[in-house]
Coordinates of C-alpha atoms in Angstrom, one line a residue:
M984 CA -29.6 -9.9 32.7
A985 CA -29.9 -5.4 31.9
R986 CA -33.1 -4.1 30.3
M987 CA -32.3 -2.0 28.0
R988 CA -34.0 -0.1 25.4
A989 CA -32.4 -1.3 21.8
V990 CA -30.5 1.6 21.0
D991 CA -29.1 1.5 24.6
A992 CA -27.4 -2.3 23.4
A993 CA -26.2 -1.2 19.6
V994 CA -24.2 1.8 21.1
L995 CA -22.9 0.0 23.8
I996 CA -21.2 -2.9 21.5
L997 CA -20.6 0.4 19.9
E998 CA -17.9 1.2 21.8
R999 CA -17.5 -2.7 22.6
E1000 CA -16.1 -2.6 18.9
N1001 CA -13.6 0.1 19.1
A1002 CA -16.1 2.8 16.8
T1003 CA -16.3 5.6 18.5
Q1004 CA -16.5 8.0 15.9
T1005 CA -19.5 9.2 15.0
F1006 CA -20.9 12.0 11.6
G1007 CA -24.0 12.0 10.7
V1008 CA -27.6 14.9 10.4
P1009 CA -30.3 13.8 13.2
G1010 CA -33.7 14.2 12.6
A1011 CA -37.1 12.7 13.5
A1012 CA -36.9 9.0 12.9
I1013 CA -33.6 8.1 14.5
N1014 CA -33.6 10.3 17.1
P1015 CA -34.1 7.9 19.6
F1016 CA -30.7 6.0 18.4
Y1017 CA -29.1 10.1 18.8
S1018 CA -30.2 10.0 22.5
A1019 CA -28.7 6.9 23.3
M1020 CA -25.6 8.0 22.3
R1021 CA -26.4 10.9 24.5
A1022 CA -27.3 9.1 27.5
H1023 CA -23.8 7.0 27.5
G1024 CA -21.6 10.0 26.7
G1025 CA -18.9 7.6 25.4
I1026 CA -19.5 7.8 21.2
K1027 CA -18.0 10.6 19.4
H1028 CA -20.0 13.0 16.7
V1029 CA -19.0 15.4 14.5
L1030 CA -22.9 17.5 12.6
A1031 CA -22.9 17.0 9.1
R1032 CA -24.2 19.6 6.9
H1033 CA -25.1 16.6 4.5
V1034 CA -26.1 13.2 4.7
E1035 CA -23.7 12.8 1.6
G1036 CA -21.0 13.9 3.4
A1037 CA -21.3 12.4 6.6
A1038 CA -20.5 9.2 4.6
H1039 CA -17.4 11.0 2.8
M1040 CA -16.7 12.3 6.4
A1041 CA -16.3 8.0 8.1
E1042 CA -14.8 7.3 5.0
G1043 CA -12.1 9.1 5.8
Y1044 CA -12.0 8.9 9.2
T1045 CA -11.3 4.7 8.2
R1046 CA -9.2 5.4 5.6
A1047 CA -6.8 7.6 8.2
R1048 CA -5.6 4.9 11.0
A1049 CA -5.6 1.1 10.9
G1050 CA -7.9 -0.9 12.6
N1051 CA -11.0 2.2 12.5
I1052 CA -14.1 2.1 10.8
G1053 CA -16.1 5.6 10.5
V1054 CA -19.7 5.6 11.1
C1055 CA -22.3 7.7 9.8
V1056 CA -25.8 8.1 11.0
G1057 CA -29.3 9.8 8.9
T1058 CA -32.5 9.3 9.9
S1059 CA -35.0 8.0 7.1
G1060 CA -36.2 8.9 4.3
P1061 CA -33.9 11.0 1.8
A1062 CA -30.2 10.3 4.6
G1063 CA -30.3 7.2 3.7
T1064 CA -29.9 7.9 -0.3
D1065 CA -27.8 11.0 0.9
M1066 CA -26.1 7.9 1.7
I1067 CA -25.4 5.9 -1.0
T1068 CA -22.9 7.7 -3.0
G1069 CA -20.3 7.4 -0.4
L1070 CA -21.4 3.5 0.8
Y1071 CA -20.5 2.7 -3.4
S1072 CA -17.0 4.7 -3.3
A1073 CA -16.3 3.2 0.3
A1074 CA -17.5 -0.1 -1.7
A1075 CA -15.2 0.3 -4.6
D1076 CA -12.1 0.4 -2.6
S1077 CA -12.9 -2.1 -0.4
I1078 CA -13.1 0.3 2.7
P1079 CA -15.2 -0.5 6.2
I1080 CA -18.2 2.4 7.2
L1081 CA -21.4 1.4 9.0
C1082 CA -23.8 4.0 8.3
V1083 CA -27.0 4.0 10.4
T1084 CA -30.3 5.1 9.1
G1085 CA -33.9 5.7 11.0
Q1086 CA -36.9 4.6 10.0
A1087 CA -40.6 4.5 9.8
P1088 CA -42.4 2.1 11.9
V1089 CA -42.7 -1.3 10.9
A1090 CA -46.3 -1.2 10.6
R1091 CA -46.4 1.2 8.5
L1092 CA -42.5 0.1 5.9
H1093 CA -45.6 -1.0 3.1
K1094 CA -48.4 1.9 3.8
E1095 CA -45.8 4.3 2.3
D1096 CA -45.2 6.5 5.3
F1097 CA -43.4 10.2 5.8
Q1098 CA -40.0 9.9 4.3
A1099 CA -40.1 6.1 4.4
V1100 CA -38.1 4.2 1.6
D1101 CA -36.6 0.8 1.2
I1102 CA -33.3 1.9 1.9
A1103 CA -32.1 -2.0 2.4
A1104 CA -33.2 -2.7 -1.3
I1105 CA -31.3 0.3 -2.7
A1106 CA -27.8 -0.6 -0.9
A1107 CA -28.5 -4.3 -1.4
P1108 CA -25.7 -4.1 -3.8
L1109 CA -23.5 -1.2 -2.1
T1110 CA -23.0 -3.0 0.9
K1111 CA -21.4 -6.5 2.7
M1112 CA -25.2 -6.3 5.0
A1113 CA -28.4 -4.0 4.2
Y1114 CA -30.7 -4.8 6.4
T1115 CA -33.7 -3.8 8.3
V1116 CA -33.8 -4.6 12.0
M1117 CA -38.0 -6.2 12.2
E1118 CA -37.5 -7.2 15.8
G1119 CA -35.5 -5.5 18.9
A1120 CA -34.2 -8.2 19.5
Q1121 CA -32.2 -8.8 16.3
V1122 CA -30.4 -5.3 16.5
P1123 CA -27.2 -6.7 19.1
G1124 CA -27.2 -9.5 16.5
A1125 CA -27.5 -7.0 13.6
F1126 CA -24.3 -4.7 14.9
Q1127 CA -22.3 -8.3 14.8
Q1128 CA -22.7 -9.1 12.4
A1129 CA -22.5 -6.0 10.8
F1130 CA -19.2 -5.8 12.2
H1131 CA -18.3 -9.7 11.2
L1132 CA -18.9 -8.6 7.2
M1133 CA -17.1 -5.6 8.0
R1134 CA -13.7 -6.7 8.3
S1135 CA -13.4 -10.4 6.7
G1136 CA -12.4 -10.9 4.0
R1137 CA -12.6 -8.0 1.2
P1138 CA -13.1 -4.8 3.7
G1139 CA -16.5 -2.9 2.9
P1140 CA -19.2 -0.7 3.8
V1141 CA -22.8 -1.9 5.6
L1142 CA -26.0 -0.1 6.6
I1143 CA -27.9 -0.9 9.2
D1144 CA -31.6 0.5 9.0
L1145 CA -33.6 0.5 12.6
P1146 CA -37.7 1.6 11.9
L1147 CA -38.4 3.6 15.0
D1148 CA -40.5 1.0 17.4
V1149 CA -37.7 -1.0 17.3
Q1150 CA -35.3 1.7 17.9
L1151 CA -37.6 2.2 21.0
T1152 CA -38.1 -1.5 21.8
E1153 CA -37.6 -3.1 25.6
I1154 CA -35.0 -5.7 25.2
D1155 CA -32.3 -8.2 27.4
F1156 CA -28.7 -7.2 27.2
D1157 CA -24.7 -8.2 29.2
I1158 CA -22.0 -5.8 26.9
D1159 CA -19.9 -8.0 29.6
T1160 CA -20.3 -10.9 27.2
Y1161 CA -20.6 -9.6 24.0
E1162 CA -17.8 -10.6 21.9
P1163 CA -16.9 -9.3 18.5
L1164 CA -17.4 -12.5 16.2
P1165 CA -14.1 -13.9 15.0
V1166 CA -12.5 -12.4 11.5
H1167 CA -11.9 -14.1 8.5
R1168 CA -10.1 -13.2 6.5
P1169 CA -7.9 -15.8 3.3
A1170 CA -4.5 -16.2 4.2
A1171 CA -1.6 -17.4 1.5
T1172 CA 0.8 -20.8 2.5
R1173 CA 4.4 -21.3 2.4
A1174 CA 3.6 -23.8 -0.6
Q1175 CA 2.0 -21.0 -2.6
A1176 CA 4.8 -18.5 -1.4
E1177 CA 7.3 -20.6 -3.0
K1178 CA 5.5 -20.9 -6.0
V1179 CA 4.9 -17.8 -6.6
L1180 CA 8.9 -16.4 -6.0
A1181 CA 10.0 -20.0 -8.3
M1182 CA 8.5 -17.8 -10.8
M1183 CA 9.4 -15.2 -10.4
A1184 CA 13.2 -16.7 -10.2
G1185 CA 12.8 -17.4 -14.2
A1186 CA 13.0 -13.5 -14.9
E1187 CA 14.8 -11.4 -15.5
R1188 CA 13.7 -7.5 -14.9
P1189 CA 10.3 -8.2 -12.7
V1190 CA 7.9 -6.2 -10.6
I1191 CA 5.9 -6.2 -8.2
V1192 CA 2.4 -4.3 -8.8
A1193 CA 1.0 -3.3 -4.9
G1194 CA -2.6 -1.9 -4.5
G1195 CA -4.9 -1.0 -2.1
G1196 CA -4.5 -4.3 0.1
V1197 CA -1.7 -4.0 1.1
I1198 CA -2.5 -0.5 2.7
N1199 CA -5.5 -1.9 3.9
A1200 CA -4.3 -4.8 5.4
D1201 CA -1.3 -2.5 7.4
A1202 CA 1.9 -4.4 5.7
S1203 CA 3.7 -1.1 4.2
D1204 CA 6.9 -2.3 5.9
L1205 CA 6.4 -6.3 4.4
L1206 CA 6.2 -5.4 0.6
V1207 CA 9.3 -2.3 2.1
E1208 CA 11.6 -5.7 3.2
L1209 CA 10.3 -8.0 0.9
A1210 CA 11.2 -6.0 -2.3
E1211 CA 14.4 -5.2 -0.7
L1212 CA 14.8 -9.5 0.0
L1213 CA 15.0 -9.7 -4.3
G1214 CA 15.7 -6.6 -5.7
V1215 CA 13.1 -6.3 -7.1
P1216 CA 11.3 -2.9 -8.3
V1217 CA 8.3 -1.8 -6.8
I1218 CA 5.1 -0.2 -8.9
P1219 CA 2.3 1.5 -6.8
T1220 CA -1.3 1.6 -7.7
L1221 CA -3.1 4.7 -7.2
M1222 CA -4.8 3.2 -4.2
G1223 CA -1.3 1.5 -2.8
W1224 CA 0.5 4.4 -3.3
G1225 CA 3.4 5.5 0.1
A1226 CA 3.3 1.2 0.6
I1227 CA 6.6 2.4 -0.6
P1228 CA 7.8 5.5 0.1
D1229 CA 8.5 7.6 -3.0
D1230 CA 12.3 7.6 -2.0
H1231 CA 13.4 4.4 -1.6
P1232 CA 15.9 3.1 -4.2
L1233 CA 13.0 0.3 -5.1
M1234 CA 9.6 2.1 -6.2
A1235 CA 9.7 2.7 -9.5
G1236 CA 7.3 4.4 -10.2
M1237 CA 2.1 4.4 -10.8
V1238 CA 2.4 3.1 -14.0
G1239 CA -1.3 5.1 -15.8
L1240 CA -3.1 5.6 -18.3
Q1241 CA -3.8 9.3 -15.6
T1242 CA -1.9 9.4 -12.8
A1243 CA 1.4 7.5 -13.6
H1244 CA 5.1 8.8 -14.4
R1245 CA 6.6 9.0 -17.2
Y1246 CA 9.5 6.2 -15.6
G1247 CA 7.0 3.8 -14.2
N1248 CA 5.1 3.8 -17.9
A1249 CA 9.0 2.6 -19.0
T1250 CA 9.4 0.1 -16.0
L1251 CA 6.4 -1.6 -16.0
L1252 CA 6.7 -1.7 -20.4
A1253 CA 10.6 -3.6 -19.9
A1254 CA 8.9 -6.1 -17.7
D1255 CA 9.1 -9.5 -17.9
F1256 CA 6.5 -10.4 -14.8
V1257 CA 4.7 -8.8 -12.1
L1258 CA 2.9 -9.5 -9.4
G1259 CA 0.8 -8.0 -8.1
I1260 CA -0.6 -8.1 -4.6
G1261 CA -4.5 -6.3 -3.5
N1262 CA -4.5 -4.7 -6.4
R1263 CA -7.1 -5.1 -9.1
W1264 CA -6.3 -4.4 -12.8
A1265 CA -7.6 -1.2 -12.9
N1266 CA -8.4 0.1 -16.4
R1267 CA -6.6 4.0 -15.1
H1268 CA -4.1 1.4 -14.1
T1269 CA -3.6 -1.3 -16.7
G1270 CA -5.1 0.8 -20.2
G1271 CA -5.5 -1.6 -23.2
L1272 CA -4.9 -5.2 -22.4
E1273 CA -2.9 -6.0 -25.0
V1274 CA -0.2 -4.0 -24.4
Y1275 CA 0.4 -4.0 -20.5
R1276 CA 0.2 -7.3 -21.0
R1277 CA 2.1 -8.2 -24.6
G1278 CA 5.5 -10.9 -23.2
R1279 CA 4.6 -10.5 -19.0
T1280 CA 3.7 -12.7 -16.9
F1281 CA 1.6 -12.0 -14.2
V1282 CA 0.8 -14.1 -10.4
H1283 CA -2.1 -11.9 -8.5
I1284 CA -3.0 -12.4 -5.1
D1285 CA -6.4 -11.4 -4.0
I1286 CA -8.3 -11.0 -0.3
E1287 CA -11.3 -11.2 -2.8
P1288 CA -11.9 -14.8 -4.7
T1289 CA -14.1 -13.6 -7.5
Q1290 CA -11.2 -10.8 -8.2
I1291 CA -8.6 -13.1 -9.5
G1292 CA -9.4 -13.6 -13.3
R1293 CA -11.8 -10.7 -13.3
V1294 CA -9.9 -9.3 -15.5
F1295 CA -7.4 -10.9 -17.1
A1296 CA -6.5 -14.5 -16.6
P1297 CA -2.8 -14.5 -15.1
D1298 CA -0.5 -17.2 -15.0
Y1299 CA -1.4 -18.4 -11.6
G1300 CA -3.5 -17.5 -8.2
V1301 CA -3.8 -16.6 -5.2
V1302 CA -6.1 -15.8 -2.7
S1303 CA -5.0 -14.2 0.3
D1304 CA -5.0 -11.0 3.3
A1305 CA -1.8 -9.2 1.2
G1306 CA -0.2 -9.2 4.8
A1307 CA -1.4 -12.9 5.4
A1308 CA 0.2 -13.7 1.6
L1309 CA 3.4 -11.2 2.3
I1310 CA 4.2 -13.3 5.4
Q1311 CA 4.5 -15.8 3.7
L1312 CA 6.2 -14.8 0.9
V1313 CA 9.3 -12.5 3.5
E1314 CA 10.1 -15.6 5.1
A1315 CA 10.0 -17.5 1.9
A1316 CA 12.9 -14.9 0.1
R1317 CA 14.5 -14.7 3.4
A1318 CA 14.9 -18.9 2.9
T1319 CA 16.3 -18.6 -0.2
L1320 CA 19.0 -17.0 -2.2
P1321 CA 17.3 -14.9 -4.9
P1322 CA 18.9 -13.1 -8.7
D1323 CA 20.9 -11.2 -8.1
R1324 CA 18.7 -8.5 -9.9
G1325 CA 20.8 -5.0 -8.9
V1326 CA 21.9 -4.9 -13.4
W1327 CA 17.9 -4.5 -13.4
A1328 CA 17.5 -2.3 -10.6
K1329 CA 19.3 0.9 -12.0
E1330 CA 17.7 0.3 -15.2
C1331 CA 15.2 1.5 -13.2
Q1332 CA 16.5 4.3 -11.0
E1333 CA 17.7 5.4 -14.4
R1334 CA 14.2 6.2 -15.6
K1335 CA 12.8 7.0 -12.3
R1336 CA 16.2 10.4 -12.3
T1337 CA 15.4 11.1 -15.6
L1338 CA 12.3 11.5 -17.0
H1339 CA 10.1 13.4 -14.4
R1340 CA 8.0 15.6 -16.2
R1341 CA 8.8 19.5 -16.2
T1342 CA 7.5 21.4 -13.0
D1343 CA 9.8 25.2 -12.4
F1344 CA 7.3 27.2 -14.8
D1345 CA 6.8 30.9 -13.7
N1346 CA 4.3 31.5 -16.4
V1347 CA 1.2 34.4 -15.0
P1348 CA -1.3 32.8 -14.4
I1349 CA 0.1 29.8 -13.6
K1350 CA 0.7 26.3 -14.2
P1351 CA -1.0 23.5 -12.5
Q1352 CA 2.6 22.1 -12.2
R1353 CA 4.5 24.8 -10.5
V1354 CA 1.8 24.6 -8.0
Y1355 CA 2.8 20.9 -6.9
Q1356 CA 6.1 22.1 -7.0
E1357 CA 6.1 24.0 -4.3
M1358 CA 3.7 21.4 -2.2
N1359 CA 6.1 19.1 -2.1
L1360 CA 8.7 21.5 -1.0
T1361 CA 7.0 23.6 0.7
F1362 CA 5.3 20.1 2.5
G1363 CA 7.4 17.6 4.1
K1364 CA 7.5 14.0 4.1
D1365 CA 4.3 13.9 6.7
V1366 CA 1.9 15.8 5.2
R1367 CA -1.4 13.6 4.9
Y1368 CA -3.2 14.3 1.1
V1369 CA -7.0 14.4 0.4
S1370 CA -7.8 14.0 -3.1
T1371 CA -11.0 12.9 -5.5
I1372 CA -10.8 13.8 -9.1
G1373 CA -10.1 15.4 -12.3
L1374 CA -7.3 17.5 -13.5
S1375 CA -6.4 18.7 -9.9
Q1376 CA -5.6 15.1 -9.1
I1377 CA -4.3 13.9 -12.0
A1378 CA -1.4 16.1 -11.7
G1379 CA -1.2 15.3 -7.9
G1380 CA -0.3 12.2 -9.1
Q1381 CA 1.7 12.9 -11.3
F1382 CA 3.5 15.6 -9.6
L1383 CA 3.2 15.1 -5.6
H1384 CA 5.9 12.8 -4.0
V1385 CA 4.1 10.6 -0.9
Y1386 CA 6.2 9.2 1.3
K1387 CA 3.7 6.6 3.7
P1388 CA 1.0 4.7 4.1
R1389 CA -2.1 6.5 4.6
H1390 CA -0.8 9.4 3.3
W1391 CA -2.2 9.5 0.3
I1392 CA -6.2 9.8 1.0
N1393 CA -7.7 9.3 -2.6
C1394 CA -11.2 8.0 -3.7
G1395 CA -9.7 5.4 -6.4
Q1396 CA -13.0 3.7 -8.3
A1397 CA -15.8 5.9 -7.8
G1398 CA -14.3 9.7 -7.9
P1399 CA -17.7 11.6 -6.7
L1400 CA -16.4 15.7 -7.2
G1401 CA -17.7 16.6 -3.5
W1402 CA -16.0 13.9 -1.9
T1403 CA -12.8 15.7 -1.6
V1404 CA -13.8 18.5 1.7
P1405 CA -15.9 15.8 3.9
A1406 CA -13.4 12.9 3.2
A1407 CA -10.6 15.5 4.8
L1408 CA -12.8 16.6 7.6
G1409 CA -12.9 12.8 8.8
V1410 CA -8.9 12.3 8.1
A1411 CA -8.6 15.6 10.1
V1412 CA -10.6 14.7 12.5
A1413 CA -8.5 10.5 13.3
D1414 CA -4.8 11.9 13.3
P1415 CA -5.7 15.7 14.9
E1416 CA -2.1 16.0 14.4
A1417 CA -0.9 15.8 11.6
T1418 CA -0.8 18.5 8.7
V1419 CA -3.7 17.3 6.5
V1420 CA -4.1 18.9 2.7
A1421 CA -7.0 18.4 0.2
L1422 CA -6.3 19.1 -3.0
S1423 CA -9.1 20.4 -5.5
G1424 CA -10.5 21.6 -8.7
D1425 CA -13.0 24.8 -8.4
Y1426 CA -15.8 21.8 -9.8
D1427 CA -15.2 19.3 -7.0
F1428 CA -14.7 21.7 -4.3
Q1429 CA -18.3 23.5 -5.0
F1430 CA -20.0 20.4 -4.9
M1431 CA -19.5 19.8 -1.7
I1432 CA -18.0 23.1 -0.2
E1433 CA -21.1 23.8 2.5
E1434 CA -19.1 21.7 4.6
L1435 CA -16.1 23.7 5.2
A1436 CA -18.5 25.3 8.4
V1437 CA -18.0 21.9 9.4
G1438 CA -14.4 22.6 10.0
A1439 CA -15.5 26.2 11.2
Q1440 CA -17.5 24.6 14.5
F1441 CA -15.8 21.7 15.5
N1442 CA -12.5 23.0 15.0
I1443 CA -11.4 21.2 11.9
P1444 CA -8.5 22.2 10.9
F1445 CA -6.9 21.3 6.9
L1446 CA -5.5 22.9 4.4
Q1447 CA -7.4 23.5 1.1
V1448 CA -5.2 23.7 -2.5
L1449 CA -8.3 25.1 -4.3
V1450 CA -6.4 25.1 -7.9
N1451 CA -8.9 27.4 -9.7
N1452 CA -9.2 27.6 -14.0
S1453 CA -12.7 27.7 -13.3
Y1454 CA -13.4 24.7 -16.1
L1455 CA -14.4 21.4 -16.2
G1456 CA -10.5 20.7 -16.7
L1457 CA -10.4 16.5 -17.5
I1458 CA -13.9 16.4 -19.7
R1459 CA -13.0 19.5 -21.5
Q1460 CA -9.3 18.1 -22.5
A1461 CA -11.5 14.3 -23.0
Q1462 CA -13.8 16.4 -25.1
R1463 CA -10.8 17.3 -27.4
A1464 CA -11.3 14.1 -29.2
F1465 CA -15.1 15.3 -30.6
D1466 CA -13.0 18.5 -31.9
M1467 CA -15.3 21.0 -28.9
D1468 CA -16.0 21.9 -25.6
F1469 CA -18.9 22.4 -25.2
Q1470 CA -20.8 22.9 -21.8
V1471 CA -17.4 23.0 -19.3
S1472 CA -16.9 26.4 -18.8
L1473 CA -17.9 27.5 -15.3
A1474 CA -16.1 31.1 -15.8
F1475 CA -18.6 34.2 -15.7
D1476 CA -17.8 38.3 -14.9
N1477 CA -18.9 38.1 -11.4
V1478 CA -21.2 41.1 -10.8
N1479 CA -20.1 41.6 -7.0
A1480 CA -16.6 41.2 -7.8
P1481 CA -15.3 42.1 -11.1
E1482 CA -11.3 41.6 -10.0
L1483 CA -11.6 38.1 -10.2
G1484 CA -11.3 39.3 -14.5
G1485 CA -14.0 37.0 -15.3
Y1486 CA -13.5 33.3 -13.2
G1487 CA -16.8 33.2 -11.7
V1488 CA -17.8 32.3 -7.6
D1489 CA -15.9 34.6 -5.5
H1490 CA -14.5 31.3 -3.6
V1491 CA -12.5 33.6 -1.2
K1492 CA -15.5 35.7 0.2
V1493 CA -18.0 31.6 -0.1
V1494 CA -14.8 30.3 2.3
E1495 CA -14.9 33.2 4.8
G1496 CA -19.0 32.9 5.0
L1497 CA -18.6 29.8 5.7
G1498 CA -16.4 30.6 9.1
C1499 CA -12.8 29.7 7.5
K1500 CA -10.1 31.7 6.0
A1501 CA -8.8 32.1 2.7
I1502 CA -5.6 33.4 0.7
R1503 CA -6.3 34.1 -3.7
V1504 CA -2.9 33.6 -5.5
H1505 CA -2.3 35.5 -8.7
E1506 CA 1.8 34.3 -8.6
P1507 CA 4.3 31.5 -9.0
G1508 CA 6.6 32.9 -6.5
E1509 CA 4.4 33.8 -3.5
L1510 CA 2.5 29.8 -3.8
A1511 CA 5.3 28.8 -1.3
G1512 CA 4.5 32.2 1.6
A1513 CA -0.2 30.8 1.0
F1514 CA 0.8 27.6 2.4
E1515 CA 3.6 29.1 5.5
E1516 CA 0.6 31.3 6.1
A1517 CA -2.5 29.1 6.0
R1518 CA -0.4 27.1 8.0
K1519 CA 0.4 29.4 10.8
I1520 CA -4.1 31.0 10.7
M1521 CA -4.3 26.6 10.8
E1522 CA -2.7 26.3 14.2
D1523 CA -3.5 29.8 15.4
L1524 CA -7.4 29.4 14.9
R1525 CA -8.1 26.1 13.5
V1526 CA -9.7 26.4 10.7
P1527 CA -10.0 25.0 7.6
V1528 CA -8.0 27.7 5.4
V1529 CA -8.3 27.7 1.8
V1530 CA -6.3 28.6 -1.0
E1531 CA -7.2 29.4 -3.8
V1532 CA -4.8 29.6 -5.8
I1533 CA -6.0 31.1 -10.0
L1534 CA -4.3 29.0 -12.6
E1535 CA -3.2 29.4 -16.8
R1536 CA -7.6 29.3 -18.0
V1537 CA -6.0 25.5 -20.6
T1538 CA -3.6 22.5 -20.0
N1539 CA -3.3 19.9 -20.8
I1540 CA -2.6 16.8 -18.3
A1541 CA -0.1 13.6 -20.0
M1542 CA -2.5 11.5 -21.3
G1543 CA -4.1 8.4 -23.4
A1544 CA -5.3 5.9 -24.2
D1545 CA -3.1 2.1 -23.9
L1546 CA 1.0 3.3 -21.9
D1547 CA 3.0 3.3 -24.3
A1548 CA 0.8 5.8 -26.3
I1549 CA 0.9 8.5 -23.8
T1550 CA 0.6 12.0 -25.2
E1551 CA 3.1 14.0 -23.6
F1552 CA 2.3 18.4 -23.0
E1553 CA 5.8 18.9 -22.0
E1554 CA 9.2 17.9 -22.2
V1555 CA 11.3 16.1 -19.3
A1556 CA 12.5 18.2 -16.6
D1557 CA 16.2 19.1 -16.7
A1558 CA 18.0 15.3 -14.7
E1559 CA 20.7 17.3 -13.6
I1560 CA 18.8 20.8 -11.8
L1561 CA 16.3 18.0 -10.5
S1562 CA 20.0 15.8 -8.9
R1563 CA 20.4 19.4 -7.4
G1564 CA 17.2 20.4 -5.5

């Protein structure tokens, strides 16, 4: 049996578990782990500028492809606490990432050593396991258990904390006989699938709500097959967007208070039966439960037992991985003759045809709706969008189109500002040939703008659409309820850039200072050309390119407190023009 340092065994396990892409920042307490990665030679590493950024990169990497697990590495103390927002984001959206931190030597853990903090205790509520390894011989088992937990049941992140002396401890380890632990995922039975379909058969206007669990299970094809077998329209959640193509006849639109379509909300309100698969009834999707539930029967299928009944008690619940449930549902559907849903499906299609929000504005400064119209026209069906929170993301959910799973990569529950740029870098690392388009408002963009330098250093190109209204736009809109506009303006007269006309930060200069390229757009007619120019620069220089769009300062985007009380600020688009376009 081979004799090696514990960290060398850990790196061999990363390779065996197919987790060979890391993102991080080295430091004194994690240098042994870095020396093991260097000696191994097969573990790729992207040097972040901030450890929170590294965690978001790891999450973007995981989300981009089924089976990926991104790894975030940092030193002791503040590196671990910097990871906490990344762990929160991953845990909230059921995304497996592995965070590895250095730590003070075991004998000094209780002595308030330099940069020694009980990161396992801090991270415990946000992980499936947070563990400070106290003996070198425990390192292989800790990593083996980490991968088992990340993949089993509801996916999620794990943190392993490695004291300096534990990393350097020599142990006996045989990688040739190492085996990953079996993954456990609950699976629906045929009887449960038949019960679900029998309940649906009694409904006149059923819909399927498809959540992020369908994406995580890599089961989008099964979802579409089930919908087609049953003739039942599908409503994806924000986390499930792309599970069914936007142009599929049975894609009924997204539902919710913000990132939703008018036709999606109208269809849900007209439905009498809702089958939720891999979703968690998030409040931005449901709004007030009295309106959401009224007159409808609910079935909920989810991989996590405690999610069933967490928000409200369904009429029937099934604990199952979404993919396993869809296999049973498809097989059961093939064996039955479902009711004819043609009339209901046509009603949904008619709403989808006639209830689009208008986007063809020619205003200067530019209205944001026009930006998304041009993005749809320019980027087509193969683009991968990345976004996190704010009016930019909400408008993206209302106006963009997504046609494939994992092509809308969005931080759903946590929504941390700054997530977009590093997550886009992670996505671009996972899929280097893709057109990755990140979408941010100016405030989100400024939070972790330094990570653009990572893209320049490591030649990781992506296109950043920066919609700049020099406002905390979502908070400003929320403050309308308090009749105020208080501490939400980012505008100022920049003494170095008077040509900005009071919009404050000169993003073009900052971006160029970080080694990337930027284009500023003032006129709606310039958008398509700017996007095409950005794509050419990306191909030629292999660096991130920012297209900054100067927006009107104030735009209110449709939203409300209940699905039947959404405030619309613009008229409906002309359906005939849409059909011709």
